[in-house]
PDB file of C-alpha atoms in Angstrom:
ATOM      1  CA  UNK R  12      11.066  -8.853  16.372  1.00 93.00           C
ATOM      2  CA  UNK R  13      12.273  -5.900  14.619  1.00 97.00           C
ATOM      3  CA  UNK R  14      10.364  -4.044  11.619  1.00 98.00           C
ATOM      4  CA  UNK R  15      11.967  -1.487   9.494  1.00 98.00           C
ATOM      5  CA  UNK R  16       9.606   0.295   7.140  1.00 98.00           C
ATOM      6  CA  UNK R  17      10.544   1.412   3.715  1.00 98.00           C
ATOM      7  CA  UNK R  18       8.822   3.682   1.554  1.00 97.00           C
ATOM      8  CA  UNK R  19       9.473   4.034  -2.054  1.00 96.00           C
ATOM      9  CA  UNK R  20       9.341   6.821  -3.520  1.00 94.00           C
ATOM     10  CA  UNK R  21      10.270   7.613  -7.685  1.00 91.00           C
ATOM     11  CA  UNK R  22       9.972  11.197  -9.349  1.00 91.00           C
ATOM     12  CA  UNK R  23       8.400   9.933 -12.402  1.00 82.00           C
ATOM     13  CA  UNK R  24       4.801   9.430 -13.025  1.00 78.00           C
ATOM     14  CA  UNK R  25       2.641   9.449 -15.738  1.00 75.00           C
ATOM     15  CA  UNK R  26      -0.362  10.907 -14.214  1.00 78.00           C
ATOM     16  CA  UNK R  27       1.489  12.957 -11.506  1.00 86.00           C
ATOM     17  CA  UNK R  28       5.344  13.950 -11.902  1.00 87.00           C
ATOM     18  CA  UNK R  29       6.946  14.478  -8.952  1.00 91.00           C
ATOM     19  CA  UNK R  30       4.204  13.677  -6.451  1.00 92.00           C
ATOM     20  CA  UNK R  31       6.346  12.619  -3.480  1.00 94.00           C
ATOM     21  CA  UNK R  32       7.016  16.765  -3.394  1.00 95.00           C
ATOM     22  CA  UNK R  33       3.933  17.656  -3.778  1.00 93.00           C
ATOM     23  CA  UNK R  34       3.413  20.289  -0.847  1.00 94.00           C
ATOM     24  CA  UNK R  35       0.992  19.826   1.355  1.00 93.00           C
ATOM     25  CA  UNK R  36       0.381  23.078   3.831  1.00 88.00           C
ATOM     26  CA  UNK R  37       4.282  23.378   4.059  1.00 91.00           C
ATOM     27  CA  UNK R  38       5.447  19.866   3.591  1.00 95.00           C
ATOM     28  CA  UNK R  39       6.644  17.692   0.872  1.00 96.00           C
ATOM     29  CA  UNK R  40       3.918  14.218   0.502  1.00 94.00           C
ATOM     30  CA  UNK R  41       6.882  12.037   1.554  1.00 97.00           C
ATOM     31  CA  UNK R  42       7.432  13.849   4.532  1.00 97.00           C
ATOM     32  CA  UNK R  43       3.830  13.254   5.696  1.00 95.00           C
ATOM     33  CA  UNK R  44       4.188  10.280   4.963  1.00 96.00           C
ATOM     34  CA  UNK R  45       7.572   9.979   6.884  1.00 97.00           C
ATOM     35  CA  UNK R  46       6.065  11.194   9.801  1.00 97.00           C
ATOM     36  CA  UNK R  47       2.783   9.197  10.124  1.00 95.00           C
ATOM     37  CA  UNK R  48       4.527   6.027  10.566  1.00 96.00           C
ATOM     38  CA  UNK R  49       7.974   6.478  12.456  1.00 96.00           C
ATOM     39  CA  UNK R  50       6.858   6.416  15.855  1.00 96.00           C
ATOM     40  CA  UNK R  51       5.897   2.904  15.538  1.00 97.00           C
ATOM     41  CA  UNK R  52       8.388   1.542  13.516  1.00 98.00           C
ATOM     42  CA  UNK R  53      12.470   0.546  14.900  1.00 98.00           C
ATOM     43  CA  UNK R  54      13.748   2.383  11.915  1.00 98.00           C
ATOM     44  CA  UNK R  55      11.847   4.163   8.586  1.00 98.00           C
ATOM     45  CA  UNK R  56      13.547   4.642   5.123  1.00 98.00           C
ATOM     46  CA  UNK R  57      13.124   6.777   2.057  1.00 98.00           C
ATOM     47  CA  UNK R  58      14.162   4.362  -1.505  1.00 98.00           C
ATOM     48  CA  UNK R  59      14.506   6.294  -4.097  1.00 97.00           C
ATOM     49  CA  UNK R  60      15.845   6.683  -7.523  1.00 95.00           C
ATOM     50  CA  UNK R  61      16.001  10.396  -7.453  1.00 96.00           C
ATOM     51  CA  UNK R  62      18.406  12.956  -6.497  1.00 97.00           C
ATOM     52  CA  UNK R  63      15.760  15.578  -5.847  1.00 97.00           C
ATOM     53  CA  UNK R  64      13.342  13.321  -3.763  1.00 97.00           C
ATOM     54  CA  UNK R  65      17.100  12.619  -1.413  1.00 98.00           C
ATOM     55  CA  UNK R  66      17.633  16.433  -1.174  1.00 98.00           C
ATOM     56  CA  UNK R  67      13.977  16.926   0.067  1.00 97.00           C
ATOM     57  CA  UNK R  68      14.175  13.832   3.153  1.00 98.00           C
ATOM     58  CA  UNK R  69      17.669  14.859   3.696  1.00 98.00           C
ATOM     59  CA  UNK R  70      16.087  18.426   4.081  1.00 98.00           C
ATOM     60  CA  UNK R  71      13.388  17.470   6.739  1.00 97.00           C
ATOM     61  CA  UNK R  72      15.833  14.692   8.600  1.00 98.00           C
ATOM     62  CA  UNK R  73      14.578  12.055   7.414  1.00 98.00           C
ATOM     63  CA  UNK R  74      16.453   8.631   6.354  1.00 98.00           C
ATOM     64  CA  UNK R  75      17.263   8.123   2.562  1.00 98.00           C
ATOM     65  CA  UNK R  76      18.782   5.369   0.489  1.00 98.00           C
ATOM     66  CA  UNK R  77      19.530   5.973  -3.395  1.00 98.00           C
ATOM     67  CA  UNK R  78      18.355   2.800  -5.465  1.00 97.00           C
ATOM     68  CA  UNK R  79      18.504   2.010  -9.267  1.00 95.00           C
ATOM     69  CA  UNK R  80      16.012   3.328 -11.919  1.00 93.00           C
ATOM     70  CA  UNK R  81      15.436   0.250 -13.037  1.00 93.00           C
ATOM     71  CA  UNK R  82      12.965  -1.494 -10.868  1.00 92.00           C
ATOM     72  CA  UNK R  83       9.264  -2.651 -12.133  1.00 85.00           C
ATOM     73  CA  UNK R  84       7.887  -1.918  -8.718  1.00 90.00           C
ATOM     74  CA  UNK R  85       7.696  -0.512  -5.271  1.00 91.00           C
ATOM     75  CA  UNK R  86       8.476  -4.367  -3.918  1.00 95.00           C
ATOM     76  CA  UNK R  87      11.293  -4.274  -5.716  1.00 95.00           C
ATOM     77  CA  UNK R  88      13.109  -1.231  -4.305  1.00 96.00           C
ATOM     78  CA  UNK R  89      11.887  -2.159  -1.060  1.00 97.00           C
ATOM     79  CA  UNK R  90      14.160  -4.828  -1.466  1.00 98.00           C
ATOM     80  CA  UNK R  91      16.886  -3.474  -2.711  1.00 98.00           C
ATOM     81  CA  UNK R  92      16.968  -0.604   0.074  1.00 98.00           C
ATOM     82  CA  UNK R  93      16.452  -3.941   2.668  1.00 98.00           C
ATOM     83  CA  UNK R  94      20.122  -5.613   1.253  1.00 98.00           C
ATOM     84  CA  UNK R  95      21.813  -1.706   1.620  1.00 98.00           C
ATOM     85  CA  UNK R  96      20.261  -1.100   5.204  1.00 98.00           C
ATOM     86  CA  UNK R  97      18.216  -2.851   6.444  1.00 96.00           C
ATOM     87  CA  UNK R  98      20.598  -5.629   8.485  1.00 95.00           C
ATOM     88  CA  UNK R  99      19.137  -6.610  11.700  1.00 95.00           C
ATOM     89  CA  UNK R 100      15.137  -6.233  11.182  1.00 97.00           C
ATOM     90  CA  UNK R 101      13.347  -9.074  10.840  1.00 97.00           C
ATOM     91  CA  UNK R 102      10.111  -7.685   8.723  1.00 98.00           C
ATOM     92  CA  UNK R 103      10.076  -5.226   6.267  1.00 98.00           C
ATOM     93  CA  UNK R 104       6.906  -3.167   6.153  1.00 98.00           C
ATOM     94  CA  UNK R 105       6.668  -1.624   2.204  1.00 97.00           C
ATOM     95  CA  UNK R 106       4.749   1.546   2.790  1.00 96.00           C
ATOM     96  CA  UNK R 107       2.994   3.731  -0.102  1.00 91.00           C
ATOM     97  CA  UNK R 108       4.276   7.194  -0.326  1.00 90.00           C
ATOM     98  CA  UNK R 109       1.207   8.595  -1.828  1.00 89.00           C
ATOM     99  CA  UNK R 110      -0.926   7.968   1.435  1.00 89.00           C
ATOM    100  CA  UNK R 111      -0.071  10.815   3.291  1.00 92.00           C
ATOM    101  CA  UNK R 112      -2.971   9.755   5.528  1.00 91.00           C
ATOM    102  CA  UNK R 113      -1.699   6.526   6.570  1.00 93.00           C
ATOM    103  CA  UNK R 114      -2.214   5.752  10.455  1.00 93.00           C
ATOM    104  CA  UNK R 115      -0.170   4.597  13.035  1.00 95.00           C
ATOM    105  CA  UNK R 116      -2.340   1.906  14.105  1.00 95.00           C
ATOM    106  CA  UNK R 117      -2.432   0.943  10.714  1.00 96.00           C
ATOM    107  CA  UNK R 118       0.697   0.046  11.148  1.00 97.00           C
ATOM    108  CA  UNK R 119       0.565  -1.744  14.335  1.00 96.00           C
ATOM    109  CA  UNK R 120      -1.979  -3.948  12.926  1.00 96.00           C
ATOM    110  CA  UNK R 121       0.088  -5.119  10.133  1.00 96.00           C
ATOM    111  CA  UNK R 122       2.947  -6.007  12.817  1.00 97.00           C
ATOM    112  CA  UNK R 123       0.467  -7.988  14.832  1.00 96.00           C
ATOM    113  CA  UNK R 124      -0.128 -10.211  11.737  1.00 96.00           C
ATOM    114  CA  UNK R 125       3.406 -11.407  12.585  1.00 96.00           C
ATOM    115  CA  UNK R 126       2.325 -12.461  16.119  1.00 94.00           C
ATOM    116  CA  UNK R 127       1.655 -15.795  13.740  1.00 93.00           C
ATOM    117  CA  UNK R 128       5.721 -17.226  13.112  1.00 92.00           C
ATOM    118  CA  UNK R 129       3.605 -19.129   9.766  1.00 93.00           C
ATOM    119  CA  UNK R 130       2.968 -15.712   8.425  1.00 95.00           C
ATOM    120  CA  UNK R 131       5.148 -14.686   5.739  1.00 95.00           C
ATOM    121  CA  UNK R 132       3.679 -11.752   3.859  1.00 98.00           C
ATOM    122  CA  UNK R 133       0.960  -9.416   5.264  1.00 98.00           C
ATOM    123  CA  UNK R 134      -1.708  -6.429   4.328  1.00 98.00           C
ATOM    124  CA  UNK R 135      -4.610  -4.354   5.228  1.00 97.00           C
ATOM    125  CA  UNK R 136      -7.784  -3.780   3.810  1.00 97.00           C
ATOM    126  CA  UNK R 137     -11.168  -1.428   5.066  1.00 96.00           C
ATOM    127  CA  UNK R 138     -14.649  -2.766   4.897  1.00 97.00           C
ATOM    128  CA  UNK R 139     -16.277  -0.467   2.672  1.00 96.00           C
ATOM    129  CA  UNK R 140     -19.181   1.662   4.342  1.00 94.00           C
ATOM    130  CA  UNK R 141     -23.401   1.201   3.769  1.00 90.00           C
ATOM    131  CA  UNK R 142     -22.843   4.663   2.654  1.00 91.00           C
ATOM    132  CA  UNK R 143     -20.104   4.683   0.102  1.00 93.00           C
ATOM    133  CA  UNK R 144     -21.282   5.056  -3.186  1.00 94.00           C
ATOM    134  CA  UNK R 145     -21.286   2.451  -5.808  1.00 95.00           C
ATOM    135  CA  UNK R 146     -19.167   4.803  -8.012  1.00 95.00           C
ATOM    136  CA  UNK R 147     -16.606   4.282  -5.144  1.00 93.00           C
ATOM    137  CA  UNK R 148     -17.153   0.424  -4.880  1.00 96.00           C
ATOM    138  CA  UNK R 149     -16.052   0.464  -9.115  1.00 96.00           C
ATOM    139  CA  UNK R 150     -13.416   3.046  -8.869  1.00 93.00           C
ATOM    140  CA  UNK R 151     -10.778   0.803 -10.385  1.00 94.00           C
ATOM    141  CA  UNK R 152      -7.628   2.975  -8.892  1.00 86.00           C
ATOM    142  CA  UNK R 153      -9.258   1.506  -5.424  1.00 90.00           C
ATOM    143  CA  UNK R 154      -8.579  -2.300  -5.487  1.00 95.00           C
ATOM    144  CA  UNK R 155     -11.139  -4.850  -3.825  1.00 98.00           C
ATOM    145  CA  UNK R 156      -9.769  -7.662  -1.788  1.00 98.00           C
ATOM    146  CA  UNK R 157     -11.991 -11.018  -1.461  1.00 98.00           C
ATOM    147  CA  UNK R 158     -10.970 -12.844   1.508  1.00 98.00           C
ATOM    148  CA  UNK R 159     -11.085 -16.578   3.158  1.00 98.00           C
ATOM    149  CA  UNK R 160     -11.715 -18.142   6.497  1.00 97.00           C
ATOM    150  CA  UNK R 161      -8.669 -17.639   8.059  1.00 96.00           C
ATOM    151  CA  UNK R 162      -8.363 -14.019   6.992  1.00 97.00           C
ATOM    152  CA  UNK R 163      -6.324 -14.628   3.943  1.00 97.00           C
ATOM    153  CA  UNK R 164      -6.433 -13.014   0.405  1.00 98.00           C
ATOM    154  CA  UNK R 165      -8.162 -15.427  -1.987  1.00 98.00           C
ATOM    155  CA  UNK R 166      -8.226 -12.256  -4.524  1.00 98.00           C
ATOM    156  CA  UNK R 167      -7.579  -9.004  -5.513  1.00 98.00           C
ATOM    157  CA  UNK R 168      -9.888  -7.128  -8.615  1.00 98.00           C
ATOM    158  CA  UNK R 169      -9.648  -3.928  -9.492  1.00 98.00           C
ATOM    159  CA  UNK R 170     -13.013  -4.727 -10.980  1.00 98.00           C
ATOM    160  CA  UNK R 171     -15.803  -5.361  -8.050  1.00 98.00           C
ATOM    161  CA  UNK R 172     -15.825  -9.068  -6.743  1.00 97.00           C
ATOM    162  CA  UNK R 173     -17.972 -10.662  -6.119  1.00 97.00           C
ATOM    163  CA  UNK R 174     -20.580  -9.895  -8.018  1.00 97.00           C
ATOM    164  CA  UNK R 175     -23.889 -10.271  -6.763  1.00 97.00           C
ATOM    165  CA  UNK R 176     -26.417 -12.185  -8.719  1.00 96.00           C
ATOM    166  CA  UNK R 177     -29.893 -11.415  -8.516  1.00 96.00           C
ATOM    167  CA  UNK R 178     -29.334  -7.634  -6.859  1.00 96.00           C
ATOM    168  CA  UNK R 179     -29.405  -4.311  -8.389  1.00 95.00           C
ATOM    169  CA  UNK R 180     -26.176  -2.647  -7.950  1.00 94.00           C
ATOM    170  CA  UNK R 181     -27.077   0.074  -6.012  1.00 92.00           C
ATOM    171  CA  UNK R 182     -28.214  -2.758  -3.251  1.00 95.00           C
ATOM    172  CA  UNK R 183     -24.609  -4.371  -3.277  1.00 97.00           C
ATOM    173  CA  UNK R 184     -22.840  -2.422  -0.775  1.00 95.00           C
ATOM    174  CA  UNK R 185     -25.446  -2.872   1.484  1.00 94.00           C
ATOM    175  CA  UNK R 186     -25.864  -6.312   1.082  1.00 95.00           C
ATOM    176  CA  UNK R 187     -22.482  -7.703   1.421  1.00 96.00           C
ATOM    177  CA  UNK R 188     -18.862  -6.628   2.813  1.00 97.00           C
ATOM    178  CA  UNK R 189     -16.528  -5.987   0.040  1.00 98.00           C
ATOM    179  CA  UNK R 190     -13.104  -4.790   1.197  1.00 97.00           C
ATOM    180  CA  UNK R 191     -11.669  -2.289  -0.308  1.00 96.00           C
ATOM    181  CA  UNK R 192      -7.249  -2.667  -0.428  1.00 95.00           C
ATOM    182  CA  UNK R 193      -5.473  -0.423   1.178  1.00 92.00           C
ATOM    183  CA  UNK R 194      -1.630  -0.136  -0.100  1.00 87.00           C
ATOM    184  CA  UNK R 195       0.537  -1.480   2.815  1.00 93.00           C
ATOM    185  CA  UNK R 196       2.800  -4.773   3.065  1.00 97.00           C
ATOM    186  CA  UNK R 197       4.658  -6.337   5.312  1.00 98.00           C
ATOM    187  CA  UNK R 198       7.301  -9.197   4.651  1.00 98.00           C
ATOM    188  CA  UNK R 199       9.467 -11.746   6.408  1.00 97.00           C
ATOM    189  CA  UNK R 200      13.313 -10.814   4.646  1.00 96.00           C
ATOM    190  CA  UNK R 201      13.695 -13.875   3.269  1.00 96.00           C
ATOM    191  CA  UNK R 202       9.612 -13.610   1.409  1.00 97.00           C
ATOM    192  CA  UNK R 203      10.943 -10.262   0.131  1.00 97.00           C
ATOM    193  CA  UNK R 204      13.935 -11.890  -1.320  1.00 97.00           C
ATOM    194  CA  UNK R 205      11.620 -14.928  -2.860  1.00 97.00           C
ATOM    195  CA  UNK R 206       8.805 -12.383  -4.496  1.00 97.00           C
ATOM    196  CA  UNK R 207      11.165 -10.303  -6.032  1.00 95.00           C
ATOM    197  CA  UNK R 208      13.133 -13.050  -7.912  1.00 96.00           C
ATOM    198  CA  UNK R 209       9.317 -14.157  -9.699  1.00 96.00           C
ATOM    199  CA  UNK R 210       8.336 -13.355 -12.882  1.00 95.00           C
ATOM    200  CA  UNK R 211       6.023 -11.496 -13.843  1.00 93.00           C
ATOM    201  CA  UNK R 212       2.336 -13.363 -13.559  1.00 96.00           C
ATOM    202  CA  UNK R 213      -0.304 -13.665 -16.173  1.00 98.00           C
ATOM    203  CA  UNK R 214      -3.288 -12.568 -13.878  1.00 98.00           C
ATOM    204  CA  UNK R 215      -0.317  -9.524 -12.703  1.00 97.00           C
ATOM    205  CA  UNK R 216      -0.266  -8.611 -15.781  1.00 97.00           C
ATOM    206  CA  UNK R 217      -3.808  -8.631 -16.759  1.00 98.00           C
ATOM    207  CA  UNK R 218      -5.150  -6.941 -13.118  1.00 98.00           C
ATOM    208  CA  UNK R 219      -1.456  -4.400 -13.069  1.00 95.00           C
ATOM    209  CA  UNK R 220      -1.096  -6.053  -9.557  1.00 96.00           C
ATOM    210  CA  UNK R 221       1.484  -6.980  -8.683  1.00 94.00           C
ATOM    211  CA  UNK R 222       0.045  -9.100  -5.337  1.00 97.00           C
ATOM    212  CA  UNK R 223      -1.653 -11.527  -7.941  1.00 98.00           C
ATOM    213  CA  UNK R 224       1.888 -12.334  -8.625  1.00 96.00           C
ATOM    214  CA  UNK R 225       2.413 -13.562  -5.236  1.00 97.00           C
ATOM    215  CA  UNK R 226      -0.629 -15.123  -4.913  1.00 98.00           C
ATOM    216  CA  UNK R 227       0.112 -17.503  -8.304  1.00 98.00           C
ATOM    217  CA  UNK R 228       2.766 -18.283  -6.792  1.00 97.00           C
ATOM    218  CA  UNK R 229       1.608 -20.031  -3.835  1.00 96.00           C
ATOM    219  CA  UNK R 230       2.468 -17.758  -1.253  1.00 97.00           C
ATOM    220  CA  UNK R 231      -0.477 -16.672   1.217  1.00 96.00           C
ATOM    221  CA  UNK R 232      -1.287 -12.950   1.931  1.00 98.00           C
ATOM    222  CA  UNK R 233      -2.179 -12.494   5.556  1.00 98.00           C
ATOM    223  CA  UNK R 234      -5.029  -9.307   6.115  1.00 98.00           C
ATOM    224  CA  UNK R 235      -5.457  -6.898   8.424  1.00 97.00           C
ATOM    225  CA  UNK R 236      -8.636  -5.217   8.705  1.00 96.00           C
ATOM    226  CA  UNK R 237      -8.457  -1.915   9.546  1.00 95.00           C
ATOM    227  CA  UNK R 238     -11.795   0.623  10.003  1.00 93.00           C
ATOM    228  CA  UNK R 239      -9.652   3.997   8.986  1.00 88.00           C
ATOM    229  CA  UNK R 240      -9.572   5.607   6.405  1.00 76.00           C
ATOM    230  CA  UNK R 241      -6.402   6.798   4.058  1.00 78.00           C
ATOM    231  CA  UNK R 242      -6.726   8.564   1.190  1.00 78.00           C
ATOM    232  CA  UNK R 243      -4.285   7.469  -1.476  1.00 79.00           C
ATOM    233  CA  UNK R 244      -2.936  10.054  -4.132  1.00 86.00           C
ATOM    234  CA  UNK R 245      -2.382   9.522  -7.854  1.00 80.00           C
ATOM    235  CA  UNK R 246      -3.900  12.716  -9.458  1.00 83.00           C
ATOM    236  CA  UNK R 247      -3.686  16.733  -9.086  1.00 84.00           C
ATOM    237  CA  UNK R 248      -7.033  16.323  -8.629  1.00 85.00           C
ATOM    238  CA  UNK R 249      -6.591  13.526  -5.873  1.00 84.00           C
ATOM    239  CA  UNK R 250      -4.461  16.569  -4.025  1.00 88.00           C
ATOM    240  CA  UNK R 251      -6.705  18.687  -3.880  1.00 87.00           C
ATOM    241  CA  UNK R 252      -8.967  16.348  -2.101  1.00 85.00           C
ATOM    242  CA  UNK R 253      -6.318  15.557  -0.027  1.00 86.00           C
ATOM    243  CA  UNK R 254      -5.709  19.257   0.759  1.00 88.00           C
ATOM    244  CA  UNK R 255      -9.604  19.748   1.915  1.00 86.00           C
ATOM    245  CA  UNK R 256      -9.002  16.524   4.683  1.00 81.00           C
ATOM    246  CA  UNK R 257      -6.172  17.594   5.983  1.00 82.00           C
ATOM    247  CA  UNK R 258      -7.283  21.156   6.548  1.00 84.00           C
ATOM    248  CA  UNK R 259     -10.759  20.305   7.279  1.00 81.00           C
ATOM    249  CA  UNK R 260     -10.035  17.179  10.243  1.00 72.00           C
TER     250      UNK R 260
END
């Protein structure tokens, strides 16, 4: 089996404008990025939509594909950069390119979720610690994940799920596991395909997820669990936190 990650990457953002440059002790976000994850992928790929974000992979040697402006979401020029070059590869692994963090054996753990041939779409998640704070637990830029039996998403919140009844709330991270998202996917070509062609879901549009989408749908999310940590990036102020890991680990 053959994976082929793609990361998208757009100049525009609200809260951040062009983050994927973002430097980060000499190096562009999206090269970080880059490098974190192509030692254990067949092939990795920069989508983009802008001309300045191809200059900078071009710069560093990395692999770039231009894609439209148009697209609603990463998934969506994942799989538009998967019909241009991604012939041959099997699983497509959509990878964030504001988690500069982001671990090999992430990766590899996502891939093994394809050990199953029933497995069709796949992502990770981290059990939150005892001693995170319930601020972090109800961050709602940090998605929580509820999960079934079999390892499967039943759920994903940006509010904190589930609650629990009869506790105070500084007692609920202690009490249960919640699982907090983290932003990697995996899909079979032909789930890709199927996903992208969906319209946009009620509970998608009331959560901004675009997962819940899938999930309407019918389609089952296979999870990893992973016990690293990433730190994902949407603010200045998210850099600069960022900027204190990586020159403090």
């Amino acid at each position: 089996m053959k994976f082929i990650g793609i990361i998208p990457a757009r100049y525009a953002s609200t809260r951040f404008p062009g983050k994927p440059l973002a430097q980060m002790d000499g190096k562009p976000m999206i090269q970080r990025v880059y490098e974190q994850v192509k030692e254990v992928l067949d092939a990795v790929w920069v989508a983009t939509d802008d001309t300045r974000i191809e200059a900078a992979v071009k710069a560093f040697g990395g692999n770039v594909v231009m894609t439209s402006t148009e697209h609603r979401s990463g998934t969506d020029r994942c799989h538009e950069a998967y019909t241009l070059v991604g012939a041959g590869y099997d699983v497509i692994i959509n990878i964030q390119g504001d988690e500069p963090f982001i671990q090999p054996a992430q990766i590899e753990s996502l891939k093994s979720c394809f050990d199953n041939d029933s497995i069709d779409i796949a992502t990770l998640v981290k059990p939150f610690q005892g001693n995170d704070s319930f601020e972090a637990l109800s961050n709602v830029n940090s998605p929580k994940v509820v999960l079934n039996k079999n390892q499967e998403a039943l759920y994903f919140s940006r509010s904190i799920i589930p609650y629990l009844r009869g506790k105070e709330q500084q007692e609920w991270i202690a009490s249960h596991t919640y699982f907090k998202h983290i932003g990697l996917y995996a899909y079979r070509a032909d789930a890709l395909a199927a996903i992208t062609r969906l319209p946009q879901s009620p509970l998608e549009i009331a959560e901004s997820l675009e997962q819940l989408r899938w999930l309407e749908n019918g389609f089952k999310i296979k999870v990893g669990i992973t016990q690293q940590e990433t730190i994902g990036i949407d603010t200045p102020e998210d850099m600069e936190k960022a900027l204190q890991f990586l020159r403090n680990r």
